[in-house]
mmCIF file of C-alpha atoms in Angstrom:
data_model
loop_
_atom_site.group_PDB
_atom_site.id
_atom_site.type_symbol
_atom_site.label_atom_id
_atom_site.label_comp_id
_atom_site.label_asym_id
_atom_site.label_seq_id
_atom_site.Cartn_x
_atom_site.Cartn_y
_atom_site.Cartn_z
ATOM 1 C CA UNK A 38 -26.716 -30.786 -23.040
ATOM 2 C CA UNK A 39 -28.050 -34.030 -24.442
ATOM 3 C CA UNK A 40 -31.150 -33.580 -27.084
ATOM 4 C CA UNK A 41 -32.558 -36.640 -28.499
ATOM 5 C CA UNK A 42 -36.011 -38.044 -30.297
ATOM 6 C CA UNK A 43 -36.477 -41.024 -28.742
ATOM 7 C CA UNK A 44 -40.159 -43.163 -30.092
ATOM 8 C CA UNK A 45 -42.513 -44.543 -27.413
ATOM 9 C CA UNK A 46 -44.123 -47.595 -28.248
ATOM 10 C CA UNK A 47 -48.110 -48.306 -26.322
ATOM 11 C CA UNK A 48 -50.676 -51.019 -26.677
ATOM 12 C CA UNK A 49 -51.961 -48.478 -28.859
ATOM 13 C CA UNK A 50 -49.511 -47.063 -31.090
ATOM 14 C CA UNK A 51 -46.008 -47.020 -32.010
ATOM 15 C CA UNK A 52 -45.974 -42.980 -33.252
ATOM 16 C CA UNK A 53 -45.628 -41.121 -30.834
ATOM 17 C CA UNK A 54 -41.923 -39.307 -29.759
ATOM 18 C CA UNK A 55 -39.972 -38.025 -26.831
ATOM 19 C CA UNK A 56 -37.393 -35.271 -27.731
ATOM 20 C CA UNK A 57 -35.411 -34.860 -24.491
ATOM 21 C CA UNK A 58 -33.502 -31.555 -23.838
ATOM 22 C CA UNK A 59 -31.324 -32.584 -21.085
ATOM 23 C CA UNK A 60 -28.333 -30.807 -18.806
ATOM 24 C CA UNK A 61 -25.564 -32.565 -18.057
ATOM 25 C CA UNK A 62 -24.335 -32.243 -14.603
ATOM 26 C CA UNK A 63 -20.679 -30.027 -13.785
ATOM 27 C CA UNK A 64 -17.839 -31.210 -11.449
ATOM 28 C CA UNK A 65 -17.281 -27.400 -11.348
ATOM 29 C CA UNK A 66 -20.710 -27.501 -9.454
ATOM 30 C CA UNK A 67 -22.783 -29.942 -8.528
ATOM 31 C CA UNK A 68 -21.996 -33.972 -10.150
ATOM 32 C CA UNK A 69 -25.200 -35.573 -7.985
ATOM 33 C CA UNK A 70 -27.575 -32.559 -8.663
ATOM 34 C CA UNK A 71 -31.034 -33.934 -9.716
ATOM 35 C CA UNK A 72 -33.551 -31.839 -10.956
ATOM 36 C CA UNK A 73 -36.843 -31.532 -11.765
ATOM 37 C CA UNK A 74 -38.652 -32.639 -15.331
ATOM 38 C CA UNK A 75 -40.872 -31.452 -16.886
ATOM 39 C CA UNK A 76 -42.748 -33.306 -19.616
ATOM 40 C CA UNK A 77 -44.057 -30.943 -22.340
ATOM 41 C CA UNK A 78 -47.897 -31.754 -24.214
ATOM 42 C CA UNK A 79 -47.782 -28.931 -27.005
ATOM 43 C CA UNK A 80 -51.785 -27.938 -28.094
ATOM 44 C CA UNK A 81 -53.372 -28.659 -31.526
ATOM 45 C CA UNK A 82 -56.748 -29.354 -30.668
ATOM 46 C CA UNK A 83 -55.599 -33.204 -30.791
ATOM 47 C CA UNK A 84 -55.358 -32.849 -34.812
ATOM 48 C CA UNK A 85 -51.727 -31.892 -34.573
ATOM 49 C CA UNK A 86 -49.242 -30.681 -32.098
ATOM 50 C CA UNK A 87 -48.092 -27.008 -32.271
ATOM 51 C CA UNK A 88 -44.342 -26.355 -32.651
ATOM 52 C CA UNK A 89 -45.028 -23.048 -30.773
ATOM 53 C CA UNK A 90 -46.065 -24.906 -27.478
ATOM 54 C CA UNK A 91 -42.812 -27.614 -27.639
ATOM 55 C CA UNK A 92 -38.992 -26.508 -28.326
ATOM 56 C CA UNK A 93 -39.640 -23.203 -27.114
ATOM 57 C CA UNK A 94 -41.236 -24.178 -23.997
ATOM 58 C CA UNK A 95 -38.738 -26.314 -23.234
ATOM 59 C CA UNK A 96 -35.616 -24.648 -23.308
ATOM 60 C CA UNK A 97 -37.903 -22.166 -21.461
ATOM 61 C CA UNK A 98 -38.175 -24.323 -18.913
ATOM 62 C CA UNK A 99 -34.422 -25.290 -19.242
ATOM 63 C CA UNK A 100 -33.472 -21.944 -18.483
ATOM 64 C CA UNK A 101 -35.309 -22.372 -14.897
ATOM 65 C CA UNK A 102 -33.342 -25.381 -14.307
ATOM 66 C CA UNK A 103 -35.244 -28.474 -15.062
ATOM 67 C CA UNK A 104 -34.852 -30.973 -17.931
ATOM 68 C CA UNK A 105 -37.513 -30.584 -20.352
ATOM 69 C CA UNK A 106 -38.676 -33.254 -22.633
ATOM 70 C CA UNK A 107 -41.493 -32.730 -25.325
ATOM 71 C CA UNK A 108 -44.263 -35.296 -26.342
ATOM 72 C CA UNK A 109 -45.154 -35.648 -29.970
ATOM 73 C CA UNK A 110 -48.552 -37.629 -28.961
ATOM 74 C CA UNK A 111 -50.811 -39.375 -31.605
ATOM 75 C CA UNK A 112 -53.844 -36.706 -32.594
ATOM 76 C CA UNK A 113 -56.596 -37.571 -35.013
ATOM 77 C CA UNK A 114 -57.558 -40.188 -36.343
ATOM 78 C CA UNK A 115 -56.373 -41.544 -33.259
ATOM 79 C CA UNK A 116 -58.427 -41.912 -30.833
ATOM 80 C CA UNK A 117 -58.954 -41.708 -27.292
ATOM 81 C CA UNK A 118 -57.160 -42.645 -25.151
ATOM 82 C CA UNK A 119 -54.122 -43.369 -27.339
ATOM 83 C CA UNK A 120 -52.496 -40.131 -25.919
ATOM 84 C CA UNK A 121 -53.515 -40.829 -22.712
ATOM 85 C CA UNK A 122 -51.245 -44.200 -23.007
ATOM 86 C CA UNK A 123 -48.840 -42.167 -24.672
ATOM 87 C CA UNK A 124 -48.030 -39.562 -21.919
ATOM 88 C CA UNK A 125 -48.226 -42.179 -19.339
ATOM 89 C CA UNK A 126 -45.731 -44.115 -21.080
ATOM 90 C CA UNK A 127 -43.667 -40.836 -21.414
ATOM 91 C CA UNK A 128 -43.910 -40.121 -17.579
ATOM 92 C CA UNK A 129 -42.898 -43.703 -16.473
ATOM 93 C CA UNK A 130 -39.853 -43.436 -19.314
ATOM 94 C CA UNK A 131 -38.533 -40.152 -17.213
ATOM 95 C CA UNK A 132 -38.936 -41.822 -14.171
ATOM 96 C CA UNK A 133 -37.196 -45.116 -14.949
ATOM 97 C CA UNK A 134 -33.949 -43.524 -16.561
ATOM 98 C CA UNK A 135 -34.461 -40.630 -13.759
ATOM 99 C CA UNK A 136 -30.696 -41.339 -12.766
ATOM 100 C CA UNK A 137 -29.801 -41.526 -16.329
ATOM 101 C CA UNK A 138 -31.524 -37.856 -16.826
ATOM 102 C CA UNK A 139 -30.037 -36.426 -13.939
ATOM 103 C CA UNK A 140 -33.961 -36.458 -12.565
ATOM 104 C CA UNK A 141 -35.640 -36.131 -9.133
ATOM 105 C CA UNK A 142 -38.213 -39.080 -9.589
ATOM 106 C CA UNK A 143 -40.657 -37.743 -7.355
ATOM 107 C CA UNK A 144 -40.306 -34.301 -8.731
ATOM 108 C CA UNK A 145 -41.850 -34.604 -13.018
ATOM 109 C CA UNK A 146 -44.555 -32.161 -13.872
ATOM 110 C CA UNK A 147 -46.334 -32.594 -16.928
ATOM 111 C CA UNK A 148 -47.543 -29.612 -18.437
ATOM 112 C CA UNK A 149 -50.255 -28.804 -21.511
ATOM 113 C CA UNK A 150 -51.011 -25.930 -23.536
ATOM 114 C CA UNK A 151 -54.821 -26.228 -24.974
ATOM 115 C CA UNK A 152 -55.909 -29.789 -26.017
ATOM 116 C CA UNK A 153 -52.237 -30.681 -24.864
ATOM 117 C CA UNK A 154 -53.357 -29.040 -21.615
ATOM 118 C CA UNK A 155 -56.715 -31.566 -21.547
ATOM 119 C CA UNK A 156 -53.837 -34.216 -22.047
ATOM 120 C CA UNK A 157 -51.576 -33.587 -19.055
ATOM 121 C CA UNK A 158 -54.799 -32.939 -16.933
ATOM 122 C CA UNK A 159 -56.336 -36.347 -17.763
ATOM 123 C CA UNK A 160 -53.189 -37.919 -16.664
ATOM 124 C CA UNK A 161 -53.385 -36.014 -13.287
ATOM 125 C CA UNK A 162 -56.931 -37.049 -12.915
ATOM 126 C CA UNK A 163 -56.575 -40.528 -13.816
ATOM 127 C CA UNK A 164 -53.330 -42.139 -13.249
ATOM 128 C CA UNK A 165 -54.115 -44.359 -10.303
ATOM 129 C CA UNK A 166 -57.693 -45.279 -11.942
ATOM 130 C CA UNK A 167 -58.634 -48.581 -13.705
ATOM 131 C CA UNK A 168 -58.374 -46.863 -16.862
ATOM 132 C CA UNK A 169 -54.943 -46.765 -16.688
ATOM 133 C CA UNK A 170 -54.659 -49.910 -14.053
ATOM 134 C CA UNK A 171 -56.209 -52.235 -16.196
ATOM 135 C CA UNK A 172 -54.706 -51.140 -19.364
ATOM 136 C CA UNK A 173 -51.078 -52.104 -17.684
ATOM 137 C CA UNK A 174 -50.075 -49.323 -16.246
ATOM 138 C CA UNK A 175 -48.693 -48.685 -12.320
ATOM 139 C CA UNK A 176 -49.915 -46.197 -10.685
ATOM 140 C CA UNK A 177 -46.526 -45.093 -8.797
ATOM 141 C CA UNK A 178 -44.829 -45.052 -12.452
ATOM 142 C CA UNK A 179 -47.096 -43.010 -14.133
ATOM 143 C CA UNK A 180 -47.742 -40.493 -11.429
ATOM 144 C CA UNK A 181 -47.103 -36.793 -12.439
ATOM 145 C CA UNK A 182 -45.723 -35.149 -9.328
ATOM 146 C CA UNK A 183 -47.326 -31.558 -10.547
ATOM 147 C CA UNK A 184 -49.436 -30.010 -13.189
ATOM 148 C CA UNK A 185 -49.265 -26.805 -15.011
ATOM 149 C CA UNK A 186 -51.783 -25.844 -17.809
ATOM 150 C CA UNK A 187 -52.014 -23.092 -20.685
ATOM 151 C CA UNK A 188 -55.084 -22.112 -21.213
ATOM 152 C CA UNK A 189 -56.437 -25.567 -21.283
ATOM 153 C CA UNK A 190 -59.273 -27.498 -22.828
ATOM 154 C CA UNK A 191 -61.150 -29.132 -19.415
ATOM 155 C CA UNK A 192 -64.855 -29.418 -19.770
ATOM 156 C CA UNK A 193 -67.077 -31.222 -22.498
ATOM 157 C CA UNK A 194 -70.083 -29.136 -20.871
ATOM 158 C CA UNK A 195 -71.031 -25.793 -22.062
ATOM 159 C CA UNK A 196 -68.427 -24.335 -22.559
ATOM 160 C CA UNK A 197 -66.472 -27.392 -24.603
ATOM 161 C CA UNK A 198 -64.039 -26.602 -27.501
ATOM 162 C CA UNK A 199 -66.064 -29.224 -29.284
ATOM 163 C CA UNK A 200 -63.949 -29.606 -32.494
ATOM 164 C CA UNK A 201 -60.923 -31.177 -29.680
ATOM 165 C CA UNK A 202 -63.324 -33.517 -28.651
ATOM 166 C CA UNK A 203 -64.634 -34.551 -31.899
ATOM 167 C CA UNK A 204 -60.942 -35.075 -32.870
ATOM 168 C CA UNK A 205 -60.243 -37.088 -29.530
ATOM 169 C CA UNK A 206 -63.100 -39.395 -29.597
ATOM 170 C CA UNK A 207 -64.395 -39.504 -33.139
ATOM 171 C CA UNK A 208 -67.491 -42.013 -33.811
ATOM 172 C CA UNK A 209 -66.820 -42.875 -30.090
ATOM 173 C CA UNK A 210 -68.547 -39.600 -29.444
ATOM 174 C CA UNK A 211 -71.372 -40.692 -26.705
ATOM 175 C CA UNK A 212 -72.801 -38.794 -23.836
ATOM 176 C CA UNK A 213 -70.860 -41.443 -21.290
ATOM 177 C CA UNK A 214 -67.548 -40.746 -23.446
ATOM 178 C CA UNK A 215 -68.305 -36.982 -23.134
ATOM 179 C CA UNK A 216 -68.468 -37.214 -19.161
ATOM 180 C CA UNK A 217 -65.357 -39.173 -19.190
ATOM 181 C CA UNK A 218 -63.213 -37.000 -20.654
ATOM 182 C CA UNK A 219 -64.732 -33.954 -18.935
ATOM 183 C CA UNK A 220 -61.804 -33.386 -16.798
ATOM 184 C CA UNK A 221 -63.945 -31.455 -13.646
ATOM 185 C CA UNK A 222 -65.505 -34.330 -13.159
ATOM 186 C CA UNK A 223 -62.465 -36.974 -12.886
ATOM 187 C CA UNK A 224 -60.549 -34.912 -9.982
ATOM 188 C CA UNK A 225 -60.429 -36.804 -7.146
ATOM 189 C CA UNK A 226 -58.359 -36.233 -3.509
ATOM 190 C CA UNK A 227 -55.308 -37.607 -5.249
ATOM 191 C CA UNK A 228 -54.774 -35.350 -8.237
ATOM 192 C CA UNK A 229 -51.538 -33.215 -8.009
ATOM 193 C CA UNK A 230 -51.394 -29.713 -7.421
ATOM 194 C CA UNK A 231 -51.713 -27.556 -10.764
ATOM 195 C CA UNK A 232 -50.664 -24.311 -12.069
ATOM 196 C CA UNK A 233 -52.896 -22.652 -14.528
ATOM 197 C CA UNK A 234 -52.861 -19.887 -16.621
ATOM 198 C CA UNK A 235 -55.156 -18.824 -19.052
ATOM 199 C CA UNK A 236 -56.590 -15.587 -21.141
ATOM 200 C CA UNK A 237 -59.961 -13.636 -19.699
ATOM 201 C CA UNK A 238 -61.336 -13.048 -23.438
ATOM 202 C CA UNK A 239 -60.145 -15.901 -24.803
ATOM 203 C CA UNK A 240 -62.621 -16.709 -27.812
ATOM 204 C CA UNK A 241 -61.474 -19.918 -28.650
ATOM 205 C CA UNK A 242 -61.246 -22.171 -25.104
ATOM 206 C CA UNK A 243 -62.764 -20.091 -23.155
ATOM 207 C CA UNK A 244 -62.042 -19.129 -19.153
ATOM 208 C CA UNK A 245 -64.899 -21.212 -17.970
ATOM 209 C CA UNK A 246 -62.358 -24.368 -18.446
ATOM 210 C CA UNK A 247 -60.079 -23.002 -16.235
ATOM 211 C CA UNK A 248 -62.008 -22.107 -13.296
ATOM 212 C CA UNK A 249 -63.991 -25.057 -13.589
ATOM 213 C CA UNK A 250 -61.064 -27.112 -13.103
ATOM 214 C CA UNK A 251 -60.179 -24.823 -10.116
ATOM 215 C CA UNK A 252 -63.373 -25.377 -8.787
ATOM 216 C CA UNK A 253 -63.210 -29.393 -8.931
ATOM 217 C CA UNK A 254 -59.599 -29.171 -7.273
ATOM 218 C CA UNK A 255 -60.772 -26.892 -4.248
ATOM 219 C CA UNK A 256 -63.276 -29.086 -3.613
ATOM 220 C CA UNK A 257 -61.625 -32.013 -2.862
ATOM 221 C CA UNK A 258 -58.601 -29.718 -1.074
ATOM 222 C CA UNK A 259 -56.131 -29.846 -3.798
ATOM 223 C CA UNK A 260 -53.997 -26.702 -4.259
ATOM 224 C CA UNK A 261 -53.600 -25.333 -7.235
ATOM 225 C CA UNK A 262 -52.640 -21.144 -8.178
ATOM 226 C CA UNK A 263 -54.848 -19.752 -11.099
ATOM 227 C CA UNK A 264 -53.673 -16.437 -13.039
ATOM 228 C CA UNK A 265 -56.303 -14.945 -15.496
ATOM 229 C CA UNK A 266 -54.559 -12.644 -17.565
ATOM 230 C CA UNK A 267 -57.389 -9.882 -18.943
ATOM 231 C CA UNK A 268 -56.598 -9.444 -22.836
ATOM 232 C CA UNK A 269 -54.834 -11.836 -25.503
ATOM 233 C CA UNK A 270 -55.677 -14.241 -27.529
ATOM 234 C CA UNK A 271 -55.766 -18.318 -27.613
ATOM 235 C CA UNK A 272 -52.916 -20.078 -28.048
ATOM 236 C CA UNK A 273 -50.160 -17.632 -27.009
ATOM 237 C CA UNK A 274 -47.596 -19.670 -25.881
ATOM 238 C CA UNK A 275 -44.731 -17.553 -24.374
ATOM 239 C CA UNK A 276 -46.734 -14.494 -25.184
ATOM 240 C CA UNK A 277 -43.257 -13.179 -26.941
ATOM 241 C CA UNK A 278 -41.741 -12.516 -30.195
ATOM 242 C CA UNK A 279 -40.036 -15.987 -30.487
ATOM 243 C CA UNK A 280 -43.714 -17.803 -30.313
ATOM 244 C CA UNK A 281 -45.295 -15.497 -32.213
ATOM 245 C CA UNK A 282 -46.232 -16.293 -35.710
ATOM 246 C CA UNK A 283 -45.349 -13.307 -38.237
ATOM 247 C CA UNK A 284 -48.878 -12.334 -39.030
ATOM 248 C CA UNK A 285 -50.317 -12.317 -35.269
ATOM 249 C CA UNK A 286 -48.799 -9.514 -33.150
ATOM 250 C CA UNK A 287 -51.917 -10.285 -31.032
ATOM 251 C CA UNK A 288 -49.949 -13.343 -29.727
ATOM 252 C CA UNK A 289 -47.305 -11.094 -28.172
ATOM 253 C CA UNK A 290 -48.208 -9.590 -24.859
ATOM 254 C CA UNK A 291 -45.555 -8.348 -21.929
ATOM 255 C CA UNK A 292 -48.568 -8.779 -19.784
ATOM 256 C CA UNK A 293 -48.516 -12.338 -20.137
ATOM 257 C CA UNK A 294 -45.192 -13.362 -21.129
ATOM 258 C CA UNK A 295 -44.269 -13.474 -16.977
ATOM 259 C CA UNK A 296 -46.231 -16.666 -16.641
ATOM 260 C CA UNK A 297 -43.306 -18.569 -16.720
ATOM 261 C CA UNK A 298 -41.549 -16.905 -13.844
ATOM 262 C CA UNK A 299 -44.838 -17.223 -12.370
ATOM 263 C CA UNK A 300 -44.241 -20.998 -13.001
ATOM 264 C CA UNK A 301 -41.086 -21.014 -11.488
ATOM 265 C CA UNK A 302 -41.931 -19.488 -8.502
ATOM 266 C CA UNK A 303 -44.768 -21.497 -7.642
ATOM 267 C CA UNK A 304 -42.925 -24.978 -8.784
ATOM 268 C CA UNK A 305 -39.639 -24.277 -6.571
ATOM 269 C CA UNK A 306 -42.770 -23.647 -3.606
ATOM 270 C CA UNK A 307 -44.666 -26.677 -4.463
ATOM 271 C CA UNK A 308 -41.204 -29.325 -4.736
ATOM 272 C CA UNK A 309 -40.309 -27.463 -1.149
ATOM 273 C CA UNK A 310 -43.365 -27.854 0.370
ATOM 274 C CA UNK A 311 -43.766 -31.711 -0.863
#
C-alpha cells in the first residue's frame, strides 16, 4: 500500500491536498491489474471538510478493490469555484499518473458526502462546459467516469442548505450565482451516471436534493440508482461505529450502513456495462 499527501496547486489556490491510499499490484496475482479510483470529497458544508467522510471512506472503498484518494478542497473564505478547480485538478492528477496508480483511466468516480457531494456533482455537471474550458481545463482530463453522492447538497431552490451556499459563494451571492450552482439545473446528456444515497427525514439537507437531481438526470436519459433510506440522521457517513462520533448513536444505523455494498454492486455493473 502506498499512502501519501500530495498538494494540488490551481489558478486559484495552492491549499488544497490529495492523500492517496493506493494498492500495490502482486506477482502472486495479478502485476498489470488496473483498477478503478475513486476520488473522495468529504462534507463540511464548504466551511471545513469532515474527517468522518475521508480516511474511513476510503479504505472503505479500498476494501472493494479500488484505490481511493481523498480531497482536502479549499472551504470558506474561499470561494466559488476554487473547489471546483480543485477537484478537477485532482481528477486529471489520477488520470495522468493512472499507470503510476495502478488506475483504469476511464474508470475514476468521484464521490461527495453533503456539500462535498454538491462538489463531485458540479464536476459531473460541468466538466466539458466553458466554465471549466475557459479556465484551462480539458474536458477528456477532467472527466469523472461515475458519480456517487451521500446525501448531497444539489439545489439552491427551496429546499437549499443555505448556510453551504453562503459559505461557497459569499458576497458573490446573486440570484444568477444561485442558478449556477443549482446542480438540477446544470445536468446535461453528458453527465455520468450517479449513485445516490440519502436519509428520508433528514432535517438538515433534506431528500428533495436528491430526487431533484434524479429527476434532472432521467430527463435527459442518464442512469443513475437512488436508495432512500427511511430514518437517520444527516451526515452519517458509514452509518457504523467507526464514523460515529461518541455522543451521536443516532449516526449508527445497520439499516444504512449496506450502502456501500450497494455501491459496489452497482459500480462493478456500471464499469461492465461502459
Amino acid at each position: 500500500m502506498q499512502y501519501f499527501t500530495e498538494k494540488l496547486t490551481t489558478s486559484l489556490s495552492q491549499d488544497a491536498t490529495l492523500t492517496g491510499y493506493v494498492m500495490d499490484n502482486s506477482s502472486e496475482i495479478d502485476l498489470q491489474r488496473l483498477r478503478p479510483a475513486v476520488i473522495v470529497c468529504p462534507g463540511g458544508g464548504y466551511r471545513f471538510t469532515s474527517d468522518r467522510e475521508a480516511e474511513p471512506i476510503a479504505l472503505k472503498m479500498n476494501s472493494f478493490g479500488c484505490q481511493s484518494f481523498v480531497l482536502r478542497y479549499s472551504c470558506a473564505p474561499a470561494q466559488y469555484p476554487t473547489a471546483l478547480f480543485e477537484l478537477a485538478t485532482a481528477v486529471k492528477v489520477v488520470r495522468q499518473r493512472a499507470a503510476e496508480f495502478h488506475v483504469d483511466s476511464q474508470k475514476i468516480v468521484v464521490l461527495g458526502f453533503s456539500a462535498g457531494g454538491h462538489l463531485a456533482a458540479n464536476l459531473a455537471t460541468k466538466w466539458d462546459q466553458p466554465e471549466l474550458t475557459e479556465a484551462g481545463f480539458v474536458p477528456a482530463e477532467v472527466k469523472p467516469n461515475a458519480l456517487a453522492l451521500g446525501y448531497p447538497v444539489i439545489t439552491s431552490g427551496a429546499f437549499a442548505h443555505e448556510d453551504s451556499f453562503n459559505a461557497l459563494l459569499g458576497e458573490k451571492t446573486t440570484e444568477e450565482s444561485l442558478n449556477q450552482v443549482s446542480l438540477e439545473k446544470q445536468v446535461t446528456e453528458q453527465t455520468p451516471p450517479a449513485f445516490i444515497w440519502t436519509i428520508d427525514d433528514d432535517a438538515t439537507v433534506p431528500v428533495e436534493n436528491s430526487l431533484l437531481y434524479v429527476r434532472a438526470l432521467k430527463k435527459v436519459g442518464i442512469t443513475c440508482e437512488l436508495h432512500i433510506f427511511a430514518h437517520g440522521v444527516h451526515g452519517m457517513s458509514l452509518a457504523t461505529k467507526e464514523t460515529a462520533t461518541p455522543d451521536r448513536p443516532e449516526q449508527i444505523s445497520g439499516s444504512v450502513a449496506v450502502w456501500p455494498e450497494l455501491f459496489a454492486h452497482w459500480l462493478e455493473e456500471i464499469f461492465k456495462r461502459n
